[in-house]
Amino acid sequence: MASIFTKIINGEIPSYKVAETDDFYAFLDINPNAKGHTLCIPKKEVNRLFDLDKETYDGLMEFSRTVALGLREAIPCKRVGMSVIGLEVPHVHVHLIPLNHMGEMTFQEKVSLSPEEFEATAAAIRAQLK
Ligand code: 5GP
């Protein structure tokens, strides 16, 4: 069965899109640790990061770097944290989290945003990637 992230890529489930290439997709995490928390995924559905073929792994890292550079311009923060966990969704995803303090990397602190705030945040990041 297709993962929830494959359904997002295919447009079957809505998302706040940040960036897209032929092979990768970036969108806002629906339950963010901090405003701007973004997920970068390969369109190829693979469960575990280190099971990716090298080309897809390297491509995902480069894509994540590009998104992170836009993210830090769009969202004021001390730095952008990066994490790969995958215990909830078995489709490789890189978490990019604009950080001001360590608690934002624990996945215990969450912020709630309105649909308008999500859309404005995604638009601000997209604008930095043009
Ligand atoms: P992990 O698998 O790394 O533990 O976490 C999965 C992440 O995906 C979580 O941060 C969760 O909020 C996010 N997530 C789960 N389902 C959805 C969804 O349908 N849409 C979006 N945008 N994010 C999701």
Coordinates of N, CA and C and ligand atoms in Angstrom, one line a residue:
M1 N 0.8 -1.2 0.0 CA 0.0 0.0 0.0 C 0.9 1.3 0.0
A2 N 0.4 2.2 -0.8 CA 1.2 3.5 -0.9 C 1.3 4.2 0.5
S3 N 2.5 4.7 0.8 CA 2.7 5.4 2.0 C 1.9 6.8 2.0
I4 N 1.6 7.3 3.2 CA 0.9 8.6 3.2 C 1.7 9.7 2.5
F5 N 3.0 9.6 2.4 CA 3.8 10.6 1.7 C 3.7 10.4 0.2
T6 N 3.6 9.1 -0.3 CA 3.4 8.9 -1.7 C 2.0 9.5 -2.1
K7 N 1.0 9.4 -1.2 CA -0.3 10.0 -1.5 C -0.2 11.5 -1.6
I8 N 0.7 12.1 -0.7 CA 0.9 13.5 -0.8 C 1.6 13.9 -2.1
I9 N 2.6 13.1 -2.5 CA 3.3 13.4 -3.8 C 2.3 13.4 -5.0
N10 N 1.4 12.4 -4.9 CA 0.4 12.2 -6.0 C -0.8 13.1 -5.9
G11 N -0.8 14.0 -4.9 CA -1.9 14.9 -4.7 C -3.2 14.3 -4.2
E12 N -3.1 13.1 -3.7 CA -4.3 12.5 -3.1 C -4.6 13.0 -1.7
I13 N -3.5 13.5 -1.1 CA -3.7 14.1 0.2 C -3.0 15.5 0.1
P14 N -3.7 16.5 0.6 CA -3.1 17.9 0.4 C -1.9 18.1 1.2
S15 N -1.0 19.0 0.8 CA 0.1 19.4 1.6 C 0.5 20.9 1.3
Y16 N 1.2 21.5 2.1 CA 1.8 22.8 1.9 C 3.1 22.6 1.3
K17 N 3.1 22.7 -0.1 CA 4.3 22.4 -0.8 C 5.4 23.5 -0.7
V18 N 6.6 23.1 -0.6 CA 7.7 24.1 -0.5 C 8.6 24.0 -1.7
A19 N 8.8 22.8 -2.2 CA 9.7 22.7 -3.4 C 9.4 21.3 -4.0
E20 N 9.8 21.2 -5.3 CA 9.6 19.9 -6.0 C 10.6 19.8 -7.2
T21 N 11.2 18.6 -7.4 CA 11.9 18.3 -8.6 C 11.4 17.0 -9.1
D22 N 12.0 16.5 -10.2 CA 11.5 15.2 -10.8 C 11.6 14.1 -9.7
D23 N 12.6 14.2 -8.8 CA 12.8 13.1 -7.9 C 12.5 13.3 -6.5
F24 N 12.3 14.6 -6.1 CA 12.2 15.0 -4.7 C 11.0 15.9 -4.4
Y25 N 10.5 16.0 -3.2 CA 9.4 16.8 -2.8 C 9.6 17.3 -1.4
A26 N 9.3 18.6 -1.2 CA 9.4 19.2 0.2 C 8.1 19.9 0.5
F27 N 7.7 19.7 1.8 CA 6.4 20.2 2.2 C 6.5 20.4 3.7
L28 N 5.6 21.2 4.2 CA 5.6 21.5 5.7 C 5.0 20.3 6.5
D29 N 5.7 20.0 7.6 CA 5.2 19.0 8.5 C 3.9 19.5 9.1
I30 N 2.9 18.6 9.2 CA 1.6 19.0 9.6 C 1.5 19.2 11.2
N31 N 2.5 18.7 11.9 CA 2.6 18.8 13.4 C 4.0 19.4 13.7
P32 N 4.2 20.6 13.4 CA 5.6 21.1 13.4 C 6.2 21.3 14.8
N33 N 7.5 21.1 14.9 CA 8.2 21.4 16.1 C 8.4 22.9 16.2
A34 N 8.5 23.6 15.1 CA 8.7 25.0 15.0 C 8.1 25.5 13.7
K35 N 7.8 26.7 13.6 CA 7.3 27.3 12.4 C 8.3 27.1 11.2
G36 N 7.9 26.5 10.1 CA 8.8 26.3 9.0 C 9.3 24.9 9.0
H37 N 9.0 24.0 10.0 CA 9.4 22.6 10.0 C 9.0 22.0 8.6
T38 N 10.0 21.5 7.9 CA 9.8 21.0 6.5 C 10.3 19.6 6.4
L39 N 9.6 18.8 5.6 CA 10.0 17.5 5.3 C 10.5 17.4 3.9
C40 N 11.6 16.8 3.6 CA 12.2 16.6 2.3 C 12.2 15.1 2.0
I41 N 11.5 14.7 0.9 CA 11.4 13.2 0.7 C 11.8 12.9 -0.8
P42 N 12.3 11.7 -1.0 CA 12.4 11.2 -2.4 C 11.1 10.7 -2.8
K43 N 10.8 10.9 -4.1 CA 9.5 10.4 -4.7 C 9.5 8.9 -4.7
K44 N 10.7 8.3 -4.8 CA 10.9 6.9 -4.7 C 10.5 6.4 -3.3
E45 N 9.6 5.5 -3.1 CA 9.2 5.1 -1.8 C 10.1 4.0 -1.2
V46 N 11.0 4.5 -0.3 CA 11.9 3.6 0.4 C 11.7 3.8 1.9
N47 N 11.7 2.8 2.7 CA 11.5 2.9 4.1 C 12.6 3.6 4.9
R48 N 13.8 3.0 4.7 CA 15.0 3.4 5.6 C 16.0 4.3 4.8
L49 N 16.5 5.3 5.4 CA 17.4 6.2 4.8 C 18.6 5.5 4.1
F50 N 19.2 4.6 4.9 CA 20.5 4.0 4.4 C 20.2 2.9 3.5
D51 N 18.9 2.6 3.1 CA 18.6 1.7 2.1 C 18.5 2.4 0.7
L52 N 18.5 3.7 0.7 CA 18.4 4.4 -0.5 C 19.6 4.1 -1.4
D53 N 19.4 4.0 -2.7 CA 20.6 3.8 -3.6 C 21.4 5.1 -3.5
K54 N 22.7 5.1 -3.8 CA 23.6 6.2 -3.5 C 23.2 7.4 -4.2
E55 N 22.7 7.3 -5.5 CA 22.3 8.5 -6.3 C 21.1 9.2 -5.6
T56 N 20.2 8.4 -5.1 CA 19.0 9.0 -4.5 C 19.4 9.6 -3.2
Y57 N 20.2 8.9 -2.4 CA 20.7 9.5 -1.1 C 21.4 10.8 -1.3
D58 N 22.4 10.8 -2.3 CA 23.1 12.1 -2.5 C 22.2 13.2 -3.0
G59 N 21.2 12.8 -3.9 CA 20.3 13.8 -4.4 C 19.4 14.3 -3.3
L60 N 19.0 13.5 -2.4 CA 18.1 13.9 -1.3 C 18.9 14.9 -0.4
M61 N 20.2 14.6 -0.1 CA 21.0 15.5 0.7 C 21.2 16.9 0.0
E62 N 21.4 16.9 -1.3 CA 21.6 18.1 -2.0 C 20.3 18.9 -2.1
F63 N 19.2 18.2 -2.3 CA 17.8 18.8 -2.3 C 17.5 19.4 -0.9
S64 N 17.8 18.7 0.1 CA 17.6 19.2 1.5 C 18.4 20.4 1.8
R65 N 19.7 20.4 1.3 CA 20.5 21.6 1.5 C 19.9 22.8 0.8
T66 N 19.5 22.7 -0.4 CA 18.9 23.8 -1.1 C 17.6 24.3 -0.4
V67 N 16.8 23.4 0.1 CA 15.6 23.8 0.8 C 16.0 24.5 2.1
A68 N 17.0 24.0 2.8 CA 17.5 24.6 4.1 C 18.0 26.0 3.9
L69 N 18.7 26.2 2.8 CA 19.2 27.6 2.5 C 18.1 28.6 2.3
G70 N 17.0 28.1 1.7 CA 15.9 29.0 1.5 C 15.1 29.2 2.9
L71 N 15.0 28.1 3.6 CA 14.3 28.1 4.9 C 14.9 29.1 5.8
R72 N 16.2 29.1 5.9 CA 16.9 30.0 6.9 C 16.7 31.5 6.5
E73 N 16.5 31.7 5.2 CA 16.3 33.1 4.8 C 14.8 33.5 5.1
A74 N 13.9 32.5 5.0 CA 12.5 32.8 5.1 C 12.1 32.9 6.6
I75 N 12.7 32.1 7.4 CA 12.2 32.0 8.8 C 13.4 32.4 9.7
P76 N 13.3 33.5 10.4 CA 14.4 33.9 11.3 C 14.7 32.8 12.4
C77 N 15.9 32.4 12.5 CA 16.3 31.3 13.4 C 17.8 31.3 13.6
K78 N 18.3 30.6 14.7 CA 19.7 30.6 14.9 C 20.4 29.7 13.9
R79 N 19.7 28.6 13.6 CA 20.2 27.7 12.5 C 19.1 26.7 12.2
V80 N 19.3 25.9 11.1 CA 18.4 24.9 10.7 C 18.9 23.6 11.1
G81 N 18.1 22.9 12.0 CA 18.5 21.5 12.4 C 18.0 20.5 11.4
M82 N 18.7 19.4 11.4 CA 18.3 18.3 10.4 C 18.3 17.0 11.2
S83 N 17.2 16.2 10.9 CA 17.0 15.0 11.6 C 16.4 14.0 10.7
V84 N 16.7 12.7 10.8 CA 16.0 11.6 10.1 C 15.6 10.6 11.1
I85 N 14.3 10.4 11.3 CA 13.8 9.4 12.3 C 13.1 8.3 11.5
G86 N 11.8 8.6 11.2 CA 11.1 7.6 10.4 C 10.3 6.5 11.2
L87 N 10.2 6.8 12.5 CA 9.4 5.8 13.3 C 7.9 5.8 13.0
E88 N 7.5 7.0 12.5 CA 6.0 7.1 12.3 C 5.6 6.8 10.8
V89 N 6.4 7.3 9.9 CA 6.0 7.2 8.5 C 7.2 6.4 7.8
P90 N 6.9 5.2 7.2 CA 7.9 4.4 6.6 C 8.2 4.8 5.2
H91 N 8.5 6.1 5.0 CA 8.9 6.6 3.7 C 10.0 7.7 4.0
V92 N 11.2 7.5 3.5 CA 12.3 8.3 4.0 C 12.0 9.8 3.9
H93 N 12.3 10.5 5.0 CA 12.0 12.0 5.1 C 13.1 12.6 5.9
V94 N 13.6 13.7 5.5 CA 14.5 14.6 6.2 C 13.8 15.7 6.9
H95 N 13.8 15.8 8.2 CA 13.2 16.9 8.9 C 14.2 18.1 8.9
L96 N 13.7 19.2 8.4 CA 14.5 20.5 8.5 C 13.7 21.4 9.5
I97 N 14.4 21.8 10.6 CA 13.7 22.5 11.6 C 14.4 23.8 11.9
P98 N 13.7 25.0 11.7 CA 14.4 26.3 12.1 C 14.5 26.3 13.6
L99 N 15.7 26.4 14.1 CA 15.9 26.3 15.6 C 16.3 27.6 16.3
N100 N 15.7 27.8 17.4 CA 16.2 28.9 18.3 C 16.6 28.3 19.7
H101 N 16.2 27.1 20.0 CA 16.6 26.4 21.2 C 16.5 24.9 21.0
M102 N 17.3 24.2 21.9 CA 17.4 22.7 21.7 C 16.1 22.0 21.8
G103 N 15.1 22.5 22.6 CA 13.8 21.8 22.7 C 13.2 21.6 21.4
E104 N 13.4 22.4 20.5 CA 12.8 22.3 19.1 C 13.3 21.0 18.4
M105 N 14.3 20.4 18.8 CA 14.8 19.2 18.2 C 14.3 17.9 18.9
T106 N 13.6 18.1 20.0 CA 13.2 16.9 20.8 C 11.9 16.2 20.3
F107 N 11.2 16.9 19.4 CA 9.9 16.4 18.9 C 8.9 16.3 20.1
Q108 N 9.1 16.9 21.2 CA 8.2 17.0 22.3 C 7.5 18.3 22.3
E109 N 8.2 19.4 21.9 CA 7.6 20.7 21.8 C 6.9 20.8 20.4
K110 N 5.7 21.3 20.3 CA 5.0 21.5 19.1 C 4.4 22.9 19.0
V111 N 4.3 23.4 17.8 CA 3.5 24.7 17.6 C 2.3 24.4 16.8
S112 N 1.3 25.2 17.0 CA 0.1 25.0 16.2 C -0.1 26.2 15.3
L113 N -0.3 26.0 14.0 CA -0.5 27.0 13.0 C -1.8 26.9 12.4
S114 N -2.4 28.0 12.0 CA -3.7 28.0 11.2 C -3.4 27.7 9.8
P115 N -4.4 27.2 9.0 CA -4.1 27.0 7.6 C -3.5 28.2 6.9
E116 N -3.9 29.4 7.3 CA -3.4 30.6 6.6 C -1.9 30.8 7.0
E117 N -1.6 30.5 8.2 CA -0.1 30.6 8.6 C 0.7 29.5 7.9
F118 N 0.2 28.3 7.8 CA 0.9 27.3 7.0 C 1.1 27.7 5.6
E119 N 0.1 28.3 5.0 CA 0.2 28.7 3.6 C 1.2 29.8 3.4
A120 N 1.1 30.8 4.3 CA 2.1 31.9 4.3 C 3.5 31.5 4.5
T121 N 3.7 30.5 5.4 CA 5.0 30.0 5.7 C 5.6 29.3 4.5
A122 N 4.8 28.4 3.9 CA 5.2 27.7 2.6 C 5.6 28.7 1.5
A123 N 4.7 29.7 1.4 CA 5.0 30.7 0.3 C 6.2 31.5 0.6
A124 N 6.5 31.8 1.9 CA 7.7 32.6 2.2 C 9.0 31.7 1.9
I125 N 8.9 30.4 2.1 CA 10.1 29.6 1.8 C 10.2 29.4 0.3
R126 N 9.1 29.2 -0.4 CA 9.1 29.1 -1.9 C 9.8 30.3 -2.5
A127 N 9.4 31.5 -1.9 CA 9.9 32.8 -2.5 C 11.4 32.8 -2.4
Q128 N 12.0 32.2 -1.4 CA 13.5 32.2 -1.2 C 14.2 31.2 -2.1
L129 N 13.4 30.3 -2.7 CA 14.0 29.2 -3.5 C 14.0 29.6 -5.0
K130 N 13.3 30.7 -5.3 CA 13.3 31.1 -6.7 C 14.6 31.7 -7.3
Ligands
5GP1 P1 8.9 10.3 11.8 O1 8.4 9.2 11.0 O2 10.2 10.9 11.4 O3 8.9 9.9 13.3 O4 7.8 11.5 11.8 C1 6.9 11.7 10.7 C2 6.6 13.1 10.6 O5 5.6 13.2 9.5 C3 5.9 13.8 11.8 O6 6.7 14.9 12.2 C4 4.5 14.1 11.4 O7 4.0 15.3 12.0 C5 4.6 14.2 9.9 N1 3.4 13.7 9.2 C6 2.7 12.6 9.4 N2 1.6 12.5 8.6 C7 1.6 13.7 7.9 C8 0.7 14.2 6.9 O8 -0.2 13.6 6.5 N3 1.1 15.4 6.3 C9 2.2 16.1 6.7 N4 2.4 17.3 6.2 N5 3.0 15.6 7.7 C10 2.7 14.4 8.3

